[in-house]
Structures are given as structure tokens and as C-alpha cells.
Amino acid sequence: MKSPRSLGREFNLFWGGQTVSLFGDRITVFVVPTLMIFALHASAFEVGVVAMAQYLGIPLLGPIAGVLVDRWDKRLTLLACDLIRLAAVVAIPVTYWYGVLSTPVLFVCVALVSGATIFFNVGYLVAVPTTVPEDRLVRAYSRLEGSRTVSEVAGPSIAAGLYHALGVAALLVDAASYLVSAACFRSMRPLGNRTVQQGSVWSRLTLGFRLNWADPVLRRVVVAAVTLNSGGPIFVTVLPVLAYQGLGVSVGVFGAAMSVAAVGAVLGALVAPKIGDRLGLGRTLAWALLLHCLVGLGILAAPALPAAPVIGVTFGCYGFFMACINVCSAPIRQSRMTADNQGVTHAAFRTATWGVIPLAALVGGTAVTLLTDGLGVLDAARSVMVGGTLLAAFSFLPALGVQPLLDREKRQEEPMLSGSTP
């Protein structure tokens, strides 16, 4: 007999494959720029061009991905995305061993991985609700969020060890992770039904944005996420500058401090469902947004206090509240979507909210450069990080209106469910 807390075989396959794949992703993110610098002797501009390939697909492919994923078989879409990413990653060490690896080749490989990932992420968000009952969605997203946050923090140290031991062959570990993920999807039942939509592609493209804006709850979540991603990436981008150049922290110490942050992220993913049950998902989302930003100000305690513990504690709290945000946001948005329009709605949300991240990162780096001559690198980095943090904190305001709307809808539904009139 299945435990009432069990999420079932289908979700466990989905979760297992994704956990392996997420750790593989971190290997490629670490190895590609390292390979460019040490093997190809690439310039900073070339490294930047290849890094840009990771983001170009968000505004270019995000909306169309939603239209197409709605019409395609969800399980086969996810499986195909894994196989495309596998082939693109394998191409990097193969071309290196044949002596033909170059910046353009890396750009194409990274762009293919990025494009397939965009389609995968849309299908992934649509697929999760088909693997678990609605009342267990928060728990499911919590487990997925736990895997993601741990991979993002622990992944770089694993990648560094693999690169030290295997060199460019470390990328084959990432390729193998996509193979494991694809095998898991191959073993699963079909993930819902494909939907044949009426109307032009353009009408479907714009529909996703209209649905996100027309729904009062979704609109507030979108505005909150755009505001958060306008300031948060500034903080994250400038942090290494502050640590290495401003505080004189070594690479090893900085890596260890960042690894400590994994504890906070895991705890956040574990306790967010309980907090959401007690306070409500909307209220938890709003306060997590505010606290996620404000704890970033803890970085100002260095250098008055030792830098490594300050960074570790600050990012432990930072990761805790980020996990709470993601665990609460996904089921709120999922509950507002119809089955026919999930793909375009998710894609439009991702395009609008993630599309600002590259610009925010660029603004952060540029601002520190402009301020360093007058303030010095330490004070310039601290000033820019505080500015980004305070900007992101305004995400609390639109999110604060989510819970009252959810509560009002719940009160309106109760008389109808009981069969009585208001």
C-alpha cells in the first residue's frame, strides 16, 4: 500500500533523472570557460561571447517554446531535449581531441544546450503536475528545488575535482547525466496529452503574455519576479569581485564558504511546504522575497568580521529564502493555468522574468568598474551590491497582494462546494 506521503513511481523517476542531470549541468558551466582560458587561450571577450550564448535563447526561443510544447508529446519532448544536449556536450571533447575545437564551435554547442534547455524547462513545468496529485505539488516542487539548489552550490566543487582528474573528459560525465535523465523519461508513462490549438502561432505567442497579465495573481507574481531579477543578479555578479579583490579571500576559502550555503538552500526546500501550509503560499512567497533580499545586506559585516564566515552565513540565509520563493511560486502559478495553455503561460513567464537577468549582471559589473576609481574596489562593490539588494527588495510589494486574492477566491468557492448560496 502506497504511503500517503509517497509521490509515486512516476515522480521518483522524474526527480531522480533531474537530480543527476542538474549536477551534470554544473560540470559544463564550470569546464567550458576553464577550457577556453587554459586550452584555447581565449580572450575575455571570447569567453563573454560564449557565456552570452547561455542567455540569448531566453528572449528568442522562450515564447515559441511554449507554443510548440503545448502541441508536442510532453514525454518525448523532454527525452529529445536530453538527447540534443547530450550530443552537444559530447561534441566539445570530441572536437578538442581532433584539434578543431574553437570559440565558434563552443558557441554553437553552448547555444544548442541552451536552446534545448529552454524547451526542456517549459515541458518540465508542464509535466510535473501530471506525475503527482494536486495536493502533493508543493512537496514535489520542494524536492525538485532541493536538488536544484544543492547542485548549484555543491556542483562547482565537484566539477573542479572532475576537471582536475579528467580534464576535458569531465564533460562526458555531464553527457552521461543526460543519458540517465533520458532513460528515466523513457521508463515513464506519457505525461498528459498533446494539445492541438486553433489560431495562428502569433496568437498563441501573445496569449501566454496576456494570460500572465490578465490574471491578478499571476500579474503580481510576474512583477515580483521581474523586480527580483532586476536587482538580485547584480548582487550575485559582484560578489566574487568583493570577495577576491575587495576582501582578499582566496579561491579555496570562497568555494568553501559558498558550499556552506548549500545547507541553507536544502533546509529552505525542506521546510517551505510546512511554512506554506501554515502561513499560506502567497504570504510565504512575499516574506521570503523580502527576507531573501535583506539578508544579503549581511555581507556588509565584512571586513569588520572575518570574510569567510560572513559570506557563508549570508549565502546560507540567502539560499534558504530563495528555495522558499521557488517552492511557493511554482504551485501558485500552476494553479492558475488551464491544461491547454500551460506551455505558453510558463514560457511567457520565464521569458519576462529571466530576460532581465543578463542586463542586470552587465549593469552590476559595469557599475563597479565605473565606481572603483573614486571609491576603491571594496566600497564600489559594497555600494553596488547594496543598490541591487534594495532594488530586489521591492519585489515584496506586489507579492504582498497575492495571499488576499487567494483567500478571497477560497471564500467564494466554499459556498459553491457546500451547495449553499452566499
Short mmCIF file of C-alpha atoms in Angstrom, two decimals:
data_model
loop_
_atom_site.label_atom_id
_atom_site.label_comp_id
_atom_site.label_asym_id
_atom_site.label_seq_id
_atom_site.Cartn_x
_atom_site.Cartn_y
_atom_site.Cartn_z
CA MET A 1 0.00 0.00 0.00
CA LYS A 2 1.40 3.40 -1.03
CA SER A 3 2.33 5.73 1.80
CA PRO A 4 0.19 8.89 1.95
CA ARG A 5 3.44 10.87 1.79
CA SER A 6 4.73 8.97 -1.24
CA LEU A 7 4.90 10.88 -4.52
CA GLY A 8 4.82 7.71 -6.59
CA ARG A 9 7.00 5.89 -9.11
CA GLU A 10 6.48 8.39 -11.95
CA PHE A 11 7.62 11.36 -9.92
CA ASN A 12 10.54 9.45 -8.41
CA LEU A 13 11.78 8.60 -11.91
CA PHE A 14 11.35 12.23 -12.94
CA TRP A 15 13.08 13.52 -9.81
CA GLY A 16 15.94 11.04 -9.98
CA GLY A 17 16.71 11.81 -13.60
CA GLN A 18 16.61 15.55 -12.96
CA THR A 19 18.86 15.36 -9.93
CA VAL A 20 21.57 13.56 -11.89
CA SER A 21 21.17 15.93 -14.85
CA LEU A 22 21.34 19.07 -12.69
CA PHE A 23 24.69 18.04 -11.24
CA GLY A 24 25.91 17.31 -14.76
CA ASP A 25 24.91 20.81 -15.85
CA ARG A 26 27.21 22.37 -13.26
CA ILE A 27 30.15 20.48 -14.73
CA THR A 28 29.68 22.05 -18.15
CA VAL A 29 29.14 25.53 -16.72
CA PHE A 30 32.47 25.21 -14.89
CA VAL A 31 34.50 23.36 -17.53
CA VAL A 32 33.66 25.45 -20.64
CA PRO A 33 35.21 28.77 -19.51
CA THR A 34 38.11 26.93 -17.86
CA LEU A 35 38.79 25.05 -21.09
CA MET A 36 38.64 28.29 -23.10
CA ILE A 37 41.15 30.07 -20.89
CA PHE A 38 43.69 27.27 -20.39
CA ALA A 39 43.38 25.21 -23.59
CA LEU A 40 42.26 27.74 -26.22
CA HIS A 41 43.93 30.77 -24.61
CA ALA A 42 40.75 32.71 -25.32
CA SER A 43 40.40 36.39 -24.58
CA ALA A 44 37.93 37.74 -22.05
CA PHE A 45 35.78 38.94 -24.94
CA GLU A 46 35.61 35.42 -26.40
CA VAL A 47 34.71 33.99 -23.00
CA GLY A 48 31.96 36.60 -22.76
CA VAL A 49 30.62 35.76 -26.22
CA VAL A 50 30.30 32.08 -25.34
CA ALA A 51 28.73 32.95 -21.99
CA MET A 52 26.22 35.11 -23.85
CA ALA A 53 25.07 32.02 -25.75
CA GLN A 54 23.59 30.75 -22.47
CA TYR A 55 21.16 33.68 -22.34
CA LEU A 56 20.30 34.54 -25.94
CA GLY A 57 17.72 31.79 -26.19
CA ILE A 58 15.58 33.14 -23.34
CA PRO A 59 14.06 36.09 -25.22
CA LEU A 60 14.43 34.46 -28.67
CA LEU A 61 13.05 30.98 -28.02
CA GLY A 62 11.07 31.29 -24.79
CA PRO A 63 7.68 32.27 -26.24
CA ILE A 64 7.78 29.89 -29.24
CA ALA A 65 8.84 27.06 -26.92
CA GLY A 66 5.57 27.42 -25.05
CA VAL A 67 3.52 27.23 -28.24
CA LEU A 68 5.30 24.14 -29.51
CA VAL A 69 5.49 22.26 -26.20
CA ASP A 70 1.71 22.59 -25.85
CA ARG A 71 1.34 20.78 -29.19
CA TRP A 72 4.04 18.15 -28.77
CA ASP A 73 4.11 14.93 -26.78
CA LYS A 74 5.50 16.07 -23.42
CA ARG A 75 7.49 12.97 -22.53
CA LEU A 76 9.08 12.68 -25.98
CA THR A 77 9.87 16.41 -25.91
CA LEU A 78 11.79 16.09 -22.66
CA LEU A 79 13.55 12.96 -23.87
CA ALA A 80 14.56 14.65 -27.15
CA CYS A 81 15.88 17.71 -25.30
CA ASP A 82 18.11 15.47 -23.18
CA LEU A 83 19.48 13.71 -26.27
CA ILE A 84 20.19 17.01 -28.06
CA ARG A 85 22.05 18.31 -25.01
CA LEU A 86 23.95 15.02 -24.75
CA ALA A 87 25.13 15.32 -28.38
CA ALA A 88 26.10 18.99 -28.00
CA VAL A 89 28.14 18.34 -24.85
CA VAL A 90 29.89 15.28 -26.32
CA ALA A 91 30.88 17.36 -29.35
CA ILE A 92 33.11 19.57 -27.19
CA PRO A 93 35.66 16.93 -26.05
CA VAL A 94 35.49 15.15 -29.41
CA THR A 95 36.39 18.30 -31.36
CA TYR A 96 39.08 19.06 -28.78
CA TRP A 97 40.68 15.64 -29.22
CA TYR A 98 40.60 16.09 -33.02
CA GLY A 99 42.22 19.51 -32.68
CA VAL A 100 39.35 21.50 -34.21
CA LEU A 101 37.76 22.99 -31.08
CA SER A 102 37.38 26.77 -31.36
CA THR A 103 35.34 29.62 -29.93
CA PRO A 104 32.70 29.38 -32.74
CA VAL A 105 32.36 25.63 -32.12
CA LEU A 106 31.89 26.22 -28.40
CA PHE A 107 29.37 28.99 -29.12
CA VAL A 108 27.27 26.61 -31.25
CA CYS A 109 27.47 23.80 -28.68
CA VAL A 110 26.54 26.07 -25.77
CA ALA A 111 23.72 27.65 -27.81
CA LEU A 112 22.32 24.19 -28.64
CA VAL A 113 22.43 23.18 -24.98
CA SER A 114 20.77 26.47 -24.01
CA GLY A 115 18.05 26.20 -26.66
CA ALA A 116 17.21 22.61 -25.74
CA THR A 117 17.19 23.58 -22.06
CA ILE A 118 14.61 26.31 -22.74
CA PHE A 119 12.25 23.80 -24.36
CA PHE A 120 13.04 21.33 -21.59
CA ASN A 121 12.24 23.80 -18.81
CA VAL A 122 8.85 24.65 -20.32
CA GLY A 123 7.98 20.96 -20.71
CA TYR A 124 9.36 20.24 -17.25
CA LEU A 125 7.00 22.72 -15.58
CA VAL A 126 4.06 21.35 -17.55
CA ALA A 127 5.00 17.74 -16.80
CA VAL A 128 5.34 17.90 -13.01
CA PRO A 129 1.57 18.20 -12.32
CA THR A 130 0.95 15.08 -14.41
CA THR A 131 3.17 12.96 -12.14
CA VAL A 132 1.66 13.81 -8.74
CA PRO A 133 -1.79 14.71 -7.35
CA GLU A 134 -2.53 18.42 -6.94
CA ASP A 135 -2.42 18.23 -3.14
CA ARG A 136 1.19 16.99 -3.29
CA LEU A 137 2.52 19.53 -5.78
CA VAL A 138 4.21 21.68 -3.15
CA ARG A 139 6.05 18.65 -1.77
CA ALA A 140 7.09 17.65 -5.28
CA TYR A 141 8.40 21.11 -6.11
CA SER A 142 10.19 21.15 -2.77
CA ARG A 143 12.15 18.02 -3.67
CA LEU A 144 12.99 19.34 -7.13
CA GLU A 145 14.04 22.67 -5.65
CA GLY A 146 16.24 20.85 -3.13
CA SER A 147 18.04 19.05 -5.95
CA ARG A 148 18.48 22.28 -7.91
CA THR A 149 19.83 24.32 -5.04
CA VAL A 150 22.26 21.64 -3.88
CA SER A 151 23.55 21.19 -7.44
CA GLU A 152 24.11 24.92 -7.86
CA VAL A 153 26.20 25.20 -4.71
CA ALA A 154 27.91 21.81 -4.46
CA GLY A 155 28.18 21.30 -8.22
CA PRO A 156 31.13 23.67 -8.83
CA SER A 157 33.36 21.93 -6.31
CA ILE A 158 32.51 18.54 -7.84
CA ALA A 159 33.18 19.96 -11.30
CA ALA A 160 36.54 21.34 -10.20
CA GLY A 161 37.59 17.94 -8.89
CA LEU A 162 36.49 16.16 -12.06
CA TYR A 163 38.27 18.67 -14.28
CA HIS A 164 41.45 18.28 -12.23
CA ALA A 165 41.26 14.49 -12.63
CA LEU A 166 39.88 14.12 -16.16
CA GLY A 167 40.41 17.41 -17.98
CA VAL A 168 38.04 17.95 -20.91
CA ALA A 169 36.77 14.37 -20.47
CA ALA A 170 34.89 15.64 -17.41
CA LEU A 171 32.24 16.81 -19.88
CA LEU A 172 31.45 13.16 -20.61
CA VAL A 173 30.11 12.93 -17.05
CA ASP A 174 27.59 15.65 -17.93
CA ALA A 175 26.73 13.80 -21.14
CA ALA A 176 26.15 10.63 -19.13
CA SER A 177 23.82 12.56 -16.81
CA TYR A 178 21.62 13.49 -19.79
CA LEU A 179 21.57 9.84 -20.81
CA VAL A 180 20.36 8.86 -17.32
CA SER A 181 17.67 11.54 -17.46
CA ALA A 182 16.53 10.38 -20.91
CA ALA A 183 16.38 6.79 -19.70
CA CYS A 184 14.14 7.87 -16.82
CA PHE A 185 11.74 9.63 -19.20
CA ARG A 186 11.78 6.57 -21.46
CA SER A 187 10.61 4.46 -18.50
CA MET A 188 7.74 6.79 -17.60
CA ARG A 189 4.17 6.80 -18.84
CA PRO A 190 3.07 9.58 -21.25
CA LEU A 191 2.97 12.95 -19.47
CA GLY A 192 -0.52 14.18 -20.29
CA ASN A 193 -1.91 14.70 -23.78
CA ARG A 194 -0.65 16.89 -26.57
CA THR A 195 -2.94 19.79 -27.36
CA VAL A 196 -3.81 20.89 -30.89
CA GLN A 197 -4.55 24.58 -30.66
CA GLN A 198 -6.60 26.70 -33.02
CA GLY A 199 -5.29 30.03 -34.26
CA SER A 200 -2.00 31.35 -35.59
CA VAL A 201 1.38 30.93 -33.96
CA TRP A 202 1.44 34.68 -33.25
CA SER A 203 -1.88 34.50 -31.41
CA ARG A 204 -0.50 31.67 -29.28
CA LEU A 205 2.71 33.60 -28.62
CA THR A 206 0.87 36.64 -27.35
CA LEU A 207 -1.68 34.55 -25.46
CA GLY A 208 0.89 33.48 -22.87
CA PHE A 209 1.74 37.07 -22.02
CA ARG A 210 -1.93 38.07 -21.95
CA LEU A 211 -2.80 35.21 -19.59
CA ASN A 212 0.00 36.13 -17.21
CA TRP A 213 -1.09 39.76 -17.15
CA ALA A 214 -4.86 39.25 -17.09
CA ASP A 215 -4.87 37.03 -14.01
CA PRO A 216 -4.41 39.28 -10.94
CA VAL A 217 -2.41 36.65 -9.04
CA LEU A 218 -0.12 35.82 -11.95
CA ARG A 219 0.36 39.51 -12.68
CA ARG A 220 1.64 40.16 -9.17
CA VAL A 221 3.95 37.15 -9.30
CA VAL A 222 5.36 38.29 -12.66
CA VAL A 223 6.02 41.85 -11.43
CA ALA A 224 7.62 40.50 -8.25
CA ALA A 225 9.87 38.12 -10.19
CA VAL A 226 10.94 40.79 -12.71
CA THR A 227 11.78 43.16 -9.85
CA LEU A 228 13.73 40.46 -8.00
CA ASN A 229 15.69 39.51 -11.13
CA SER A 230 16.46 43.16 -11.87
CA GLY A 231 18.42 43.51 -8.63
CA GLY A 232 19.37 40.04 -7.43
CA PRO A 233 21.79 39.21 -10.28
CA ILE A 234 23.65 42.44 -9.54
CA PHE A 235 24.40 41.12 -6.04
CA VAL A 236 25.47 37.69 -7.29
CA THR A 237 27.60 39.07 -10.14
CA VAL A 238 29.54 41.48 -7.92
CA LEU A 239 30.08 39.03 -5.05
CA PRO A 240 33.26 37.42 -6.50
CA VAL A 241 34.73 40.89 -7.11
CA LEU A 242 34.02 41.81 -3.50
CA ALA A 243 35.43 38.53 -2.20
CA TYR A 244 38.58 38.23 -4.31
CA GLN A 245 39.59 41.85 -4.93
CA GLY A 246 37.87 43.73 -2.12
CA LEU A 247 38.31 41.33 0.79
CA GLY A 248 41.29 39.30 -0.43
CA VAL A 249 39.56 35.94 0.01
CA SER A 250 41.30 33.00 -1.69
CA VAL A 251 39.58 30.82 -4.26
CA GLY A 252 39.58 27.83 -1.91
CA VAL A 253 38.12 29.76 1.01
CA PHE A 254 35.49 31.37 -1.20
CA GLY A 255 34.49 27.98 -2.61
CA ALA A 256 34.19 26.52 0.87
CA ALA A 257 32.06 29.45 2.03
CA MET A 258 29.75 29.04 -0.94
CA SER A 259 29.44 25.31 -0.28
CA VAL A 260 28.23 26.04 3.24
CA ALA A 261 25.35 27.91 1.61
CA ALA A 262 24.02 24.59 0.33
CA VAL A 263 22.83 23.80 3.85
CA GLY A 264 20.56 26.82 3.88
CA ALA A 265 19.17 26.03 0.44
CA VAL A 266 18.37 22.44 1.37
CA LEU A 267 16.70 23.48 4.61
CA GLY A 268 14.62 26.02 2.71
CA ALA A 269 13.42 23.41 0.24
CA LEU A 270 12.52 21.05 3.11
CA VAL A 271 10.63 23.47 5.35
CA ALA A 272 8.97 25.69 2.72
CA PRO A 273 5.97 23.34 2.30
CA LYS A 274 5.34 23.40 6.08
CA ILE A 275 5.65 27.17 6.23
CA GLY A 276 3.36 27.47 3.22
CA ASP A 277 0.75 25.24 4.84
CA ARG A 278 0.79 27.36 7.99
CA LEU A 279 1.00 30.87 6.56
CA GLY A 280 -0.37 30.36 3.05
CA LEU A 281 1.72 30.11 -0.12
CA GLY A 282 1.19 33.75 -1.10
CA ARG A 283 2.16 35.15 2.29
CA THR A 284 5.20 32.84 2.48
CA LEU A 285 6.26 33.94 -1.01
CA ALA A 286 6.03 37.65 -0.13
CA TRP A 287 8.01 37.44 3.10
CA ALA A 288 10.57 35.09 1.58
CA LEU A 289 11.17 37.65 -1.18
CA LEU A 290 11.78 40.42 1.34
CA LEU A 291 13.98 38.38 3.66
CA HIS A 292 15.93 36.87 0.76
CA CYS A 293 16.97 40.37 -0.24
CA LEU A 294 17.55 41.86 3.19
CA VAL A 295 19.80 39.06 4.43
CA GLY A 296 22.12 39.97 1.57
CA LEU A 297 22.99 43.12 3.50
CA GLY A 298 24.79 40.85 5.95
CA ILE A 299 27.74 40.93 3.56
CA LEU A 300 28.43 44.43 4.87
CA ALA A 301 29.66 42.87 8.12
CA ALA A 302 32.94 42.10 6.35
CA PRO A 303 35.72 43.12 6.78
CA ALA A 304 34.81 44.11 10.35
CA LEU A 305 34.15 40.38 10.86
CA PRO A 306 36.06 37.52 9.14
CA ALA A 307 35.04 37.43 5.47
CA ALA A 308 34.61 33.67 5.00
CA PRO A 309 32.05 33.13 7.83
CA VAL A 310 30.20 36.29 6.77
CA ILE A 311 29.89 35.05 3.19
CA GLY A 312 28.91 31.55 4.31
CA VAL A 313 26.22 32.67 6.75
CA THR A 314 24.88 35.35 4.41
CA PHE A 315 24.56 32.96 1.49
CA GLY A 316 23.19 30.20 3.69
CA CYS A 317 20.28 32.51 4.58
CA TYR A 318 20.13 33.80 1.01
CA GLY A 319 19.75 30.25 -0.32
CA PHE A 320 17.18 29.34 2.36
CA PHE A 321 14.78 32.09 1.33
CA MET A 322 15.43 31.59 -2.39
CA ALA A 323 14.35 27.99 -2.03
CA CYS A 324 11.20 29.13 -0.23
CA ILE A 325 10.45 31.54 -3.08
CA ASN A 326 10.76 28.87 -5.77
CA VAL A 327 8.84 26.21 -3.86
CA CYS A 328 5.90 28.58 -3.29
CA SER A 329 5.89 30.35 -6.66
CA ALA A 330 5.59 27.25 -8.85
CA PRO A 331 2.36 25.79 -7.35
CA ILE A 332 0.74 29.24 -7.16
CA ARG A 333 1.32 29.76 -10.87
CA GLN A 334 0.40 26.18 -11.71
CA SER A 335 -2.99 26.53 -10.02
CA ARG A 336 -3.88 29.49 -12.27
CA MET A 337 -3.34 27.69 -15.59
CA THR A 338 -5.60 25.54 -17.70
CA ALA A 339 -4.19 22.35 -19.17
CA ASP A 340 -4.50 23.70 -22.72
CA ASN A 341 -2.38 26.78 -22.06
CA GLN A 342 0.25 25.65 -19.57
CA GLY A 343 3.10 25.69 -22.06
CA VAL A 344 2.58 29.23 -23.39
CA THR A 345 1.86 30.59 -19.91
CA HIS A 346 5.02 29.07 -18.40
CA ALA A 347 7.11 30.16 -21.38
CA ALA A 348 5.86 33.75 -21.26
CA PHE A 349 6.56 33.90 -17.51
CA ARG A 350 10.07 32.54 -17.98
CA THR A 351 10.78 34.93 -20.86
CA ALA A 352 9.57 38.02 -18.99
CA THR A 353 11.23 37.21 -15.67
CA TRP A 354 14.52 35.69 -16.85
CA GLY A 355 15.04 38.04 -19.78
CA VAL A 356 16.24 40.79 -17.45
CA ILE A 357 18.98 38.70 -15.82
CA PRO A 358 21.75 39.25 -18.42
CA LEU A 359 21.14 43.01 -18.36
CA ALA A 360 21.21 43.09 -14.55
CA ALA A 361 24.51 41.20 -14.48
CA LEU A 362 26.00 43.60 -17.03
CA VAL A 363 24.83 46.60 -15.04
CA GLY A 364 26.41 45.23 -11.87
CA GLY A 365 29.83 44.67 -13.43
CA THR A 366 29.79 48.00 -15.26
CA ALA A 367 28.78 49.96 -12.16
CA VAL A 368 31.63 48.53 -10.09
CA THR A 369 34.08 49.38 -12.86
CA LEU A 370 32.83 52.98 -13.04
CA LEU A 371 32.89 53.49 -9.26
CA THR A 372 36.22 51.82 -8.48
CA ASP A 373 38.41 54.80 -9.39
CA GLY A 374 36.60 57.06 -6.95
CA LEU A 375 35.72 54.64 -4.15
CA GLY A 376 38.13 51.74 -4.42
CA VAL A 377 37.06 48.23 -5.33
CA LEU A 378 35.82 47.29 -1.85
CA ASP A 379 33.50 50.25 -1.37
CA ALA A 380 32.44 50.21 -5.03
CA ALA A 381 31.42 46.53 -4.79
CA ARG A 382 29.65 47.06 -1.47
CA SER A 383 27.72 50.08 -2.80
CA VAL A 384 26.59 48.29 -5.96
CA MET A 385 25.57 45.16 -4.04
CA VAL A 386 23.52 47.24 -1.60
CA GLY A 387 21.83 49.01 -4.53
CA GLY A 388 20.96 45.72 -6.21
CA THR A 389 19.69 44.27 -2.95
CA LEU A 390 17.42 47.21 -2.20
CA LEU A 391 16.04 47.21 -5.75
CA ALA A 392 15.25 43.49 -5.49
CA ALA A 393 13.57 44.03 -2.10
CA PHE A 394 10.78 45.98 -3.81
CA SER A 395 9.57 42.60 -5.14
CA PHE A 396 7.93 42.22 -1.73
CA LEU A 397 5.30 44.88 -2.56
CA PRO A 398 3.49 43.22 -5.50
CA ALA A 399 3.80 39.80 -3.86
CA LEU A 400 2.12 41.08 -0.71
CA GLY A 401 -1.20 41.20 -2.56
CA VAL A 402 -1.15 37.55 -3.63
CA GLN A 403 -2.44 35.93 -0.41
CA PRO A 404 -5.50 38.22 -0.01
CA LEU A 405 -6.54 37.33 -3.57
CA LEU A 406 -6.10 33.61 -2.91
CA ASP A 407 -8.05 33.87 0.36
CA ARG A 408 -10.88 35.78 -1.34
CA GLU A 409 -11.18 33.16 -4.07
CA LYS A 410 -11.21 30.40 -1.48
CA ARG A 411 -14.05 32.07 0.42
CA GLN A 412 -16.04 32.43 -2.80
CA GLU A 413 -15.55 28.77 -3.68
CA GLU A 414 -16.61 27.39 -0.29
CA PRO A 415 -20.36 28.15 -0.66
CA MET A 416 -20.39 26.59 -4.12
CA LEU A 417 -18.66 23.46 -2.87
CA SER A 418 -21.10 23.12 0.00
CA GLY A 419 -24.07 23.61 -2.33
CA SER A 420 -25.34 26.67 -0.46
CA THR A 421 -25.74 30.23 -1.58
CA PRO A 422 -23.59 33.06 -0.23
#
